[in-house]
Amino acid sequence: MKYASVNAKCPSYTESHTLYVGAHTGSFKRIHVHDDDPFRQVNLQPIELLSKTSKITCMEFGNVDRTEILIGRSNRCVKVFDCSKEESISNFEIGTDEVVGLGRSNGCIVVGSANGMVQIVKYPEPVKFSVGENLFRLRLCPEDETRMVTGGKLLKQIIKLWDLETQKVLFMAKNVKKVLELEQHVWDNDVVFVDRNLIAACSRHGYVRLYDTRGPARRPVQDFTSSDPDDQLAFSCLASHGDYLYAGTTTFGARAFDIRRMKNHIHVYKGFTGTVTSIRVDSSGNHLFTGCLDRYVRVHHAHRTALEYRCYVKSKPTQVLGIEFKEHQASTNQDEVNSDDDIQIVANEEGSDPEYDEMFSKMKTVNESKAKAPMKRKSISSTKNPEDNVRPVSHKKVKNLSM
């Protein structure tokens, strides 16, 4: 695909993906990339209700089936959106600062604010505790809902693993070795769970680090640091799938890393003209969904690094989520199947339906011989003797058929 400032879709990109886009202006849109018009955008909330403080700061799936999306804004509002019905289930304000992390733990919504306050929304009163100031990102473990990781700016907000049931720290990372007796700068602006025990973080200071919470060592077990003065990277967002990490940058597109050896990146994704604000991986691990400050939403092939889809969304996208179309339609289809199961056909003792018997009794009887007569007259009208139309079969053809 050639790079241009227009919408484009590669013919080889045939996946049935649905993209949900949160923007800097607060708008929330849906794009079906498999439709006849793959660039059509549908606003899922009234635009007239947005304000300057409605910026979407984080978006996460609220369940394993990916039929629910949790949306956090800079004005402390949290929305629960149902993808199958395409409507908001609940909307509430919480905390005293912008929302930087969302998730569900044992059915309760966990909300993290930029000032470091974390609240577990429970009835009758929420559980509140502080994880430290300058919090930049909070995420819950997909494999274990009781685990939460936090990361932020300055040394006090270095990577921490929390137990939500006890609100205590299970693991706190240690900074890399000092250089000239000086502490290295810490700015973990995004963190993700690779699995239950592995945590990855990326920084504006040009590093991507991997931590193992099982062993006694608290320093990174694998890391990448930009050392080339002509290639000073600043990472802005992070995603993981299997043994691979995908990191967006502020100037050089996106990079892919193998967690087994992170000294160098393995892939570079091009086509961006601004900071990559959000990066996600689909469930198969073959496609990357990204949002960029150049107002484009893109889909790259994760392994071939090819740009497969690009759509201009008018406002700067801050968060992007992508799912298979069938994933959020499964519940609707299941409801239709369940509703059909409730239908019962009542028949009489002989096994016939009285309504159908009455309907067929009122129909007129059609005489087949009369209906076919015009067709016969038409077929023999051209000749006096119907046998004249029969062509003799040559002996040569009969011989070939017998062979």
Short mmCIF file of C-alpha atoms in Angstrom, two decimals:
data_model
loop_
_atom_site.label_atom_id
_atom_site.label_comp_id
_atom_site.label_asym_id
_atom_site.label_seq_id
_atom_site.Cartn_x
_atom_site.Cartn_y
_atom_site.Cartn_z
CA MET A 1 0.00 0.00 0.00
CA LYS A 2 1.35 3.43 -0.94
CA TYR A 3 1.42 6.12 1.72
CA ALA A 4 -0.91 9.02 1.07
CA SER A 5 -3.15 11.42 2.98
CA VAL A 6 -6.38 9.60 2.06
CA ASN A 7 -8.35 6.66 3.40
CA ALA A 8 -7.15 3.34 2.06
CA LYS A 9 -7.69 -0.38 2.50
CA CYS A 10 -5.49 -3.18 1.17
CA PRO A 11 -7.39 -5.80 -0.90
CA SER A 12 -5.68 -8.59 1.03
CA TYR A 13 -7.08 -7.29 4.33
CA THR A 14 -10.30 -9.31 4.65
CA GLU A 15 -10.64 -9.63 8.43
CA SER A 16 -14.00 -8.77 10.02
CA HIS A 17 -12.72 -6.28 12.57
CA THR A 18 -14.66 -3.62 14.42
CA LEU A 19 -12.74 -0.61 15.74
CA TYR A 20 -13.80 1.53 18.69
CA VAL A 21 -12.07 4.89 18.80
CA GLY A 22 -11.90 7.38 21.67
CA ALA A 23 -10.78 10.89 20.75
CA HIS A 24 -9.17 13.93 22.35
CA THR A 25 -12.46 15.81 22.00
CA GLY A 26 -14.31 13.10 23.91
CA SER A 27 -16.09 11.56 20.95
CA PHE A 28 -16.55 7.78 20.89
CA LYS A 29 -16.86 6.15 17.46
CA ARG A 30 -17.33 2.76 15.88
CA ILE A 31 -15.95 1.63 12.50
CA HIS A 32 -16.83 -1.64 10.76
CA VAL A 33 -13.82 -2.19 8.49
CA HIS A 34 -15.54 -5.16 6.78
CA ASP A 35 -18.59 -3.19 5.57
CA ASP A 36 -19.19 -2.06 2.01
CA ASP A 37 -18.06 1.37 3.21
CA PRO A 38 -15.12 0.48 5.51
CA PHE A 39 -14.47 4.14 6.40
CA ARG A 40 -17.95 4.98 7.69
CA GLN A 41 -17.82 6.27 11.28
CA VAL A 42 -20.75 6.11 13.70
CA ASN A 43 -20.81 8.32 16.79
CA LEU A 44 -21.99 6.21 19.72
CA GLN A 45 -22.84 9.18 21.94
CA PRO A 46 -24.31 12.67 21.37
CA ILE A 47 -21.62 15.13 20.33
CA GLU A 48 -23.48 18.13 21.81
CA LEU A 49 -22.86 16.76 25.33
CA LEU A 50 -19.06 16.95 24.98
CA SER A 51 -16.89 19.65 26.52
CA LYS A 52 -13.20 20.55 26.70
CA THR A 53 -12.74 18.20 29.66
CA SER A 54 -14.36 15.17 27.98
CA LYS A 55 -11.09 13.76 26.63
CA ILE A 56 -11.02 9.94 26.70
CA THR A 57 -7.91 8.95 28.63
CA CYS A 58 -8.31 5.15 28.83
CA MET A 59 -10.45 2.35 27.39
CA GLU A 60 -10.50 -1.29 28.46
CA PHE A 61 -12.69 -4.31 27.90
CA GLY A 62 -14.89 -5.05 30.88
CA ASN A 63 -15.29 -8.81 30.40
CA VAL A 64 -13.62 -11.81 28.80
CA ASP A 65 -16.16 -11.97 25.94
CA ARG A 66 -15.26 -8.38 24.98
CA THR A 67 -18.89 -7.31 24.82
CA GLU A 68 -18.39 -4.48 27.34
CA ILE A 69 -16.06 -1.47 27.21
CA LEU A 70 -15.03 0.69 30.17
CA ILE A 71 -14.34 4.31 29.20
CA GLY A 72 -12.48 6.79 31.40
CA ARG A 73 -12.28 10.55 30.83
CA SER A 74 -10.24 13.45 32.05
CA ASN A 75 -13.31 14.92 33.81
CA ARG A 76 -13.40 11.92 36.23
CA CYS A 77 -16.31 10.29 34.41
CA VAL A 78 -16.48 6.54 33.85
CA LYS A 79 -18.85 4.97 31.34
CA VAL A 80 -19.80 1.32 30.88
CA PHE A 81 -20.71 0.66 27.23
CA ASP A 82 -22.51 -2.43 25.93
CA CYS A 83 -21.17 -3.34 22.46
CA SER A 84 -24.00 -5.69 21.50
CA LYS A 85 -26.73 -3.12 22.24
CA GLU A 86 -24.50 -0.13 21.41
CA GLU A 87 -25.71 1.87 24.37
CA SER A 88 -24.38 3.07 27.70
CA ILE A 89 -25.26 0.89 30.69
CA SER A 90 -24.04 3.26 33.41
CA ASN A 91 -22.20 6.54 33.77
CA PHE A 92 -20.75 7.96 36.99
CA GLU A 93 -18.09 10.32 38.35
CA ILE A 94 -15.37 9.09 40.69
CA GLY A 95 -12.13 10.40 42.16
CA THR A 96 -10.64 13.88 42.06
CA ASP A 97 -8.41 13.66 38.97
CA GLU A 98 -8.45 12.27 35.44
CA VAL A 99 -8.86 8.54 35.00
CA VAL A 100 -5.66 6.70 33.99
CA GLY A 101 -6.69 3.07 34.53
CA LEU A 102 -9.79 0.87 34.49
CA GLY A 103 -10.68 -2.77 34.94
CA ARG A 104 -12.96 -5.29 36.58
CA SER A 105 -12.07 -7.40 39.61
CA ASN A 106 -14.61 -9.91 40.91
CA GLY A 107 -17.41 -8.00 39.23
CA CYS A 108 -16.35 -4.62 40.70
CA ILE A 109 -14.96 -1.74 38.64
CA VAL A 110 -11.45 -0.61 39.60
CA VAL A 111 -10.64 3.03 38.81
CA GLY A 112 -7.20 4.65 39.04
CA SER A 113 -6.72 8.44 39.09
CA ALA A 114 -3.67 10.46 38.10
CA ASN A 115 -3.16 11.63 41.69
CA GLY A 116 -2.56 8.02 42.77
CA MET A 117 -5.94 7.21 44.32
CA VAL A 118 -7.40 3.82 43.42
CA GLN A 119 -11.04 3.02 44.11
CA ILE A 120 -12.81 -0.32 43.94
CA VAL A 121 -16.47 0.49 43.33
CA LYS A 122 -18.41 -1.68 45.76
CA TYR A 123 -21.77 -1.48 47.50
CA PRO A 124 -22.46 0.20 49.86
CA GLU A 125 -19.09 2.03 50.01
CA PRO A 126 -16.08 1.90 47.65
CA VAL A 127 -12.65 0.75 48.81
CA LYS A 128 -10.04 3.52 48.51
CA PHE A 129 -6.26 3.38 48.80
CA SER A 130 -3.26 5.31 47.45
CA VAL A 131 -0.50 3.91 45.25
CA GLY A 132 1.59 7.12 45.16
CA GLU A 133 1.51 10.38 43.23
CA ASN A 134 2.21 10.96 39.52
CA LEU A 135 0.40 7.80 38.42
CA PHE A 136 0.42 7.39 34.63
CA ARG A 137 -1.06 3.96 34.01
CA LEU A 138 -2.93 1.23 35.87
CA ARG A 139 -3.82 -2.16 34.44
CA LEU A 140 -5.37 -5.38 35.76
CA CYS A 141 -4.05 -8.83 34.96
CA PRO A 142 -6.29 -10.65 32.43
CA GLU A 143 -5.35 -14.03 33.92
CA ASP A 144 -5.81 -13.01 37.56
CA GLU A 145 -8.29 -10.23 38.37
CA THR A 146 -6.87 -9.81 41.87
CA ARG A 147 -3.55 -8.51 40.53
CA MET A 148 -2.90 -4.93 39.46
CA VAL A 149 0.21 -3.15 38.16
CA THR A 150 0.93 0.57 38.38
CA GLY A 151 3.55 2.80 36.81
CA GLY A 152 4.27 6.51 36.74
CA LYS A 153 6.82 9.27 36.87
CA LEU A 154 9.71 9.67 39.35
CA LEU A 155 11.41 6.98 41.42
CA LYS A 156 8.51 6.63 43.88
CA GLN A 157 6.26 5.46 41.07
CA ILE A 158 8.47 2.70 39.74
CA ILE A 159 6.67 -0.53 38.71
CA LYS A 160 4.57 -2.06 41.51
CA LEU A 161 2.44 -5.19 41.61
CA TRP A 162 -0.58 -4.99 43.93
CA ASP A 163 -3.02 -7.43 45.49
CA LEU A 164 -6.49 -5.90 45.21
CA GLU A 165 -7.94 -8.07 47.96
CA THR A 166 -5.45 -6.86 50.60
CA GLN A 167 -4.38 -3.59 48.90
CA LYS A 168 -0.73 -4.48 49.53
CA VAL A 169 2.37 -4.50 47.32
CA LEU A 170 3.43 -7.95 46.13
CA PHE A 171 6.40 -6.79 44.06
CA MET A 172 8.22 -3.47 43.65
CA ALA A 173 10.79 -3.11 40.92
CA LYS A 174 14.26 -1.73 41.48
CA ASN A 175 15.88 0.87 39.27
CA VAL A 176 18.78 -0.06 37.01
CA LYS A 177 22.33 0.45 38.22
CA LYS A 178 23.53 3.98 38.86
CA VAL A 179 25.69 5.84 36.37
CA LEU A 180 28.37 8.03 38.00
CA GLU A 181 26.54 7.48 41.31
CA LEU A 182 23.42 9.06 39.86
CA GLU A 183 19.98 7.47 39.78
CA GLN A 184 18.56 6.86 36.31
CA HIS A 185 15.38 8.73 35.42
CA VAL A 186 12.10 6.83 35.76
CA TRP A 187 9.03 7.61 33.69
CA ASP A 188 6.91 4.50 33.10
CA ASN A 189 4.02 5.91 31.12
CA ASP A 190 2.55 2.52 30.14
CA VAL A 191 2.61 -0.95 31.70
CA VAL A 192 1.13 -4.30 30.61
CA PHE A 193 0.94 -7.87 31.83
CA VAL A 194 2.71 -10.33 29.52
CA ASP A 195 1.36 -13.12 31.71
CA ARG A 196 0.52 -13.55 35.37
CA ASN A 197 4.16 -13.17 36.46
CA LEU A 198 5.80 -11.08 33.74
CA ILE A 199 5.32 -7.31 33.57
CA ALA A 200 6.51 -4.96 30.82
CA ALA A 201 6.90 -1.19 30.89
CA CYS A 202 7.85 1.51 28.39
CA SER A 203 9.13 5.01 29.04
CA ARG A 204 9.49 8.45 27.56
CA HIS A 205 13.18 8.10 28.40
CA GLY A 206 13.65 5.56 25.63
CA TYR A 207 13.53 2.16 27.30
CA VAL A 208 11.32 -0.93 27.31
CA ARG A 209 11.82 -3.24 30.30
CA LEU A 210 10.59 -6.66 31.33
CA TYR A 211 10.26 -7.73 35.00
CA ASP A 212 9.80 -11.21 36.47
CA THR A 213 7.89 -11.05 39.75
CA ARG A 214 8.67 -14.66 40.77
CA GLY A 215 12.38 -14.41 41.48
CA PRO A 216 14.31 -12.45 44.12
CA ALA A 217 15.78 -10.06 41.54
CA ARG A 218 13.84 -6.83 41.26
CA ARG A 219 15.77 -5.34 38.35
CA PRO A 220 14.67 -5.95 34.73
CA VAL A 221 15.38 -9.39 33.31
CA GLN A 222 15.27 -8.04 29.74
CA ASP A 223 15.41 -4.47 28.48
CA PHE A 224 15.93 -2.32 25.41
CA THR A 225 17.44 1.15 25.67
CA SER A 226 17.93 3.56 22.80
CA SER A 227 21.65 4.39 22.77
CA ASP A 228 22.02 5.87 19.29
CA PRO A 229 22.13 9.69 19.54
CA ASP A 230 20.55 9.93 16.08
CA ASP A 231 17.73 7.57 17.05
CA GLN A 232 16.53 8.77 20.44
CA LEU A 233 13.25 6.99 20.96
CA ALA A 234 10.51 8.02 23.35
CA PHE A 235 7.94 5.28 23.84
CA SER A 236 4.35 6.31 24.40
CA CYS A 237 2.22 3.12 24.59
CA LEU A 238 2.64 -0.63 24.92
CA ALA A 239 0.85 -3.89 24.07
CA SER A 240 1.74 -7.57 24.33
CA HIS A 241 0.76 -10.88 22.76
CA GLY A 242 2.57 -14.14 23.37
CA ASP A 243 6.33 -13.62 23.31
CA TYR A 244 6.13 -10.23 21.62
CA LEU A 245 5.87 -6.65 22.82
CA TYR A 246 4.62 -3.82 20.61
CA ALA A 247 5.55 -0.25 21.55
CA GLY A 248 4.46 3.01 19.97
CA THR A 249 6.85 5.96 19.83
CA THR A 250 6.52 9.71 19.64
CA THR A 251 8.44 10.15 16.37
CA PHE A 252 9.37 6.86 14.69
CA GLY A 253 6.15 4.87 14.40
CA ALA A 254 6.00 1.58 16.31
CA ARG A 255 8.46 -1.20 17.15
CA ALA A 256 8.13 -4.90 17.95
CA PHE A 257 10.34 -6.76 20.46
CA ASP A 258 10.89 -10.41 21.31
CA ILE A 259 10.85 -10.77 25.11
CA ARG A 260 13.40 -13.62 24.90
CA ARG A 261 16.02 -11.22 23.54
CA MET A 262 15.28 -7.50 23.67
CA LYS A 263 18.65 -6.00 22.77
CA ASN A 264 17.22 -4.98 19.40
CA HIS A 265 13.78 -4.63 17.91
CA ILE A 266 12.58 -7.20 15.38
CA HIS A 267 10.03 -5.13 13.40
CA VAL A 268 9.42 -1.48 12.54
CA TYR A 269 5.94 -0.23 11.58
CA LYS A 270 5.93 2.87 9.39
CA GLY A 271 3.40 5.28 7.95
CA PHE A 272 2.94 7.55 10.99
CA THR A 273 3.49 11.31 11.04
CA GLY A 274 3.01 11.92 14.76
CA THR A 275 2.94 10.34 18.20
CA VAL A 276 1.33 6.91 18.44
CA THR A 277 -1.20 7.37 21.25
CA SER A 278 -2.61 3.85 21.44
CA ILE A 279 -1.57 0.40 20.25
CA ARG A 280 -3.49 -2.88 20.55
CA VAL A 281 -3.22 -6.43 19.23
CA ASP A 282 -6.12 -8.56 18.05
CA SER A 283 -6.89 -11.93 19.62
CA SER A 284 -5.00 -13.83 16.89
CA GLY A 285 -1.86 -11.73 17.27
CA ASN A 286 -1.70 -11.01 13.53
CA HIS A 287 -2.93 -7.41 13.41
CA LEU A 288 -2.03 -4.18 15.21
CA PHE A 289 -4.57 -1.41 15.81
CA THR A 290 -3.05 2.02 16.37
CA GLY A 291 -4.20 5.59 16.87
CA CYS A 292 -1.97 8.54 16.05
CA LEU A 293 -1.99 12.30 16.59
CA ASP A 294 -2.10 12.77 12.81
CA ARG A 295 -5.80 11.85 13.20
CA TYR A 296 -5.51 8.45 11.52
CA VAL A 297 -6.45 5.01 12.77
CA ARG A 298 -4.33 2.27 11.22
CA VAL A 299 -4.17 -1.50 11.00
CA HIS A 300 -0.78 -3.15 10.37
CA HIS A 301 0.02 -6.80 9.88
CA ALA A 302 2.01 -7.72 12.96
CA HIS A 303 4.44 -10.06 11.20
CA ARG A 304 4.72 -8.65 7.69
CA THR A 305 4.65 -5.03 9.00
CA ALA A 306 2.46 -4.08 6.02
CA LEU A 307 -0.03 -1.22 6.36
CA GLU A 308 -3.42 -2.78 5.60
CA TYR A 309 -5.94 -0.11 6.58
CA ARG A 310 -6.00 3.62 7.27
CA CYS A 311 -8.96 5.86 8.17
CA TYR A 312 -9.11 9.57 8.94
CA VAL A 313 -11.23 10.18 12.07
CA LYS A 314 -11.31 14.03 12.10
CA SER A 315 -10.28 14.33 15.77
CA LYS A 316 -7.08 13.12 17.45
CA PRO A 317 -7.55 9.52 18.60
CA THR A 318 -6.32 8.78 22.11
CA GLN A 319 -7.55 5.19 22.55
CA VAL A 320 -8.30 2.40 20.06
CA LEU A 321 -9.82 -1.03 20.66
CA GLY A 322 -10.32 -3.66 17.98
CA ILE A 323 -12.29 -6.89 18.09
CA GLU A 324 -13.63 -9.52 15.74
CA PHE A 325 -17.15 -8.68 14.58
CA LYS A 326 -18.47 -12.10 15.66
CA GLU A 327 -17.14 -11.66 19.18
CA HIS A 328 -19.62 -8.98 20.21
CA GLN A 329 -22.45 -10.48 18.11
CA ALA A 330 -22.28 -13.88 19.78
CA SER A 331 -24.50 -12.87 22.68
CA THR A 332 -27.14 -11.44 20.34
CA ASN A 333 -27.19 -14.58 18.22
CA GLN A 334 -27.45 -16.70 21.35
CA ASP A 335 -30.45 -14.70 22.52
CA GLU A 336 -32.13 -15.32 19.18
CA VAL A 337 -31.54 -19.05 19.50
CA ASN A 338 -32.94 -19.05 23.02
CA SER A 339 -36.04 -17.14 21.89
CA ASP A 340 -36.67 -19.69 19.13
CA ASP A 341 -36.53 -22.49 21.67
CA ASP A 342 -39.54 -21.01 23.43
CA ILE A 343 -41.77 -21.35 20.33
CA GLN A 344 -44.03 -24.43 20.39
CA ILE A 345 -46.04 -25.79 17.47
CA VAL A 346 -49.31 -27.30 18.66
CA ALA A 347 -50.65 -30.17 16.56
CA ASN A 348 -53.74 -32.36 16.88
CA GLU A 349 -53.70 -36.03 17.69
CA GLU A 350 -53.26 -37.07 14.05
CA GLY A 351 -50.11 -34.96 13.75
CA SER A 352 -51.55 -32.19 11.52
CA ASP A 353 -51.84 -28.48 12.17
CA PRO A 354 -55.47 -27.16 12.12
CA GLU A 355 -54.43 -23.70 10.86
CA TYR A 356 -52.55 -25.17 7.89
CA ASP A 357 -55.44 -27.55 7.09
CA GLU A 358 -57.88 -24.63 6.98
CA MET A 359 -55.53 -22.58 4.78
CA PHE A 360 -54.99 -25.36 2.24
CA SER A 361 -58.72 -26.18 2.12
CA LYS A 362 -59.49 -22.66 0.84
CA MET A 363 -56.97 -22.88 -2.04
CA LYS A 364 -58.19 -23.56 -5.58
CA THR A 365 -57.37 -26.90 -7.19
CA VAL A 366 -55.12 -26.62 -10.26
CA ASN A 367 -55.57 -29.12 -13.08
CA GLU A 368 -52.10 -30.18 -14.13
CA SER A 369 -53.16 -31.52 -17.52
CA LYS A 370 -54.76 -28.19 -18.50
CA ALA A 371 -51.79 -26.24 -17.20
CA LYS A 372 -49.33 -28.25 -19.29
CA ALA A 373 -51.39 -28.34 -22.49
CA PRO A 374 -50.31 -24.92 -23.88
CA MET A 375 -46.66 -25.88 -23.42
CA LYS A 376 -47.15 -29.05 -25.51
CA ARG A 377 -48.94 -27.22 -28.34
CA LYS A 378 -46.15 -24.63 -28.39
CA SER A 379 -43.40 -27.22 -28.59
CA ILE A 380 -44.91 -29.06 -31.62
CA SER A 381 -46.38 -26.09 -33.44
CA SER A 382 -43.37 -25.74 -35.73
CA THR A 383 -43.72 -29.26 -37.22
CA LYS A 384 -46.62 -31.44 -38.26
CA ASN A 385 -45.01 -34.67 -37.05
CA PRO A 386 -43.20 -34.60 -33.68
CA GLU A 387 -40.99 -37.45 -34.83
CA ASP A 388 -39.43 -35.19 -37.50
CA ASN A 389 -37.63 -33.29 -34.78
CA VAL A 390 -35.77 -36.39 -33.62
CA ARG A 391 -32.22 -36.41 -34.99
CA PRO A 392 -30.66 -39.76 -35.82
CA VAL A 393 -27.59 -40.72 -33.83
CA SER A 394 -24.57 -41.62 -35.95
CA HIS A 395 -22.81 -44.93 -35.46
CA LYS A 396 -19.56 -43.11 -34.88
CA LYS A 397 -20.91 -41.34 -31.82
CA VAL A 398 -22.42 -44.50 -30.44
CA LYS A 399 -19.08 -46.19 -30.82
CA ASN A 400 -17.30 -43.45 -28.90
CA LEU A 401 -19.86 -43.63 -26.13
CA SER A 402 -19.46 -47.35 -25.80
CA MET A 403 -15.74 -46.94 -25.42
#
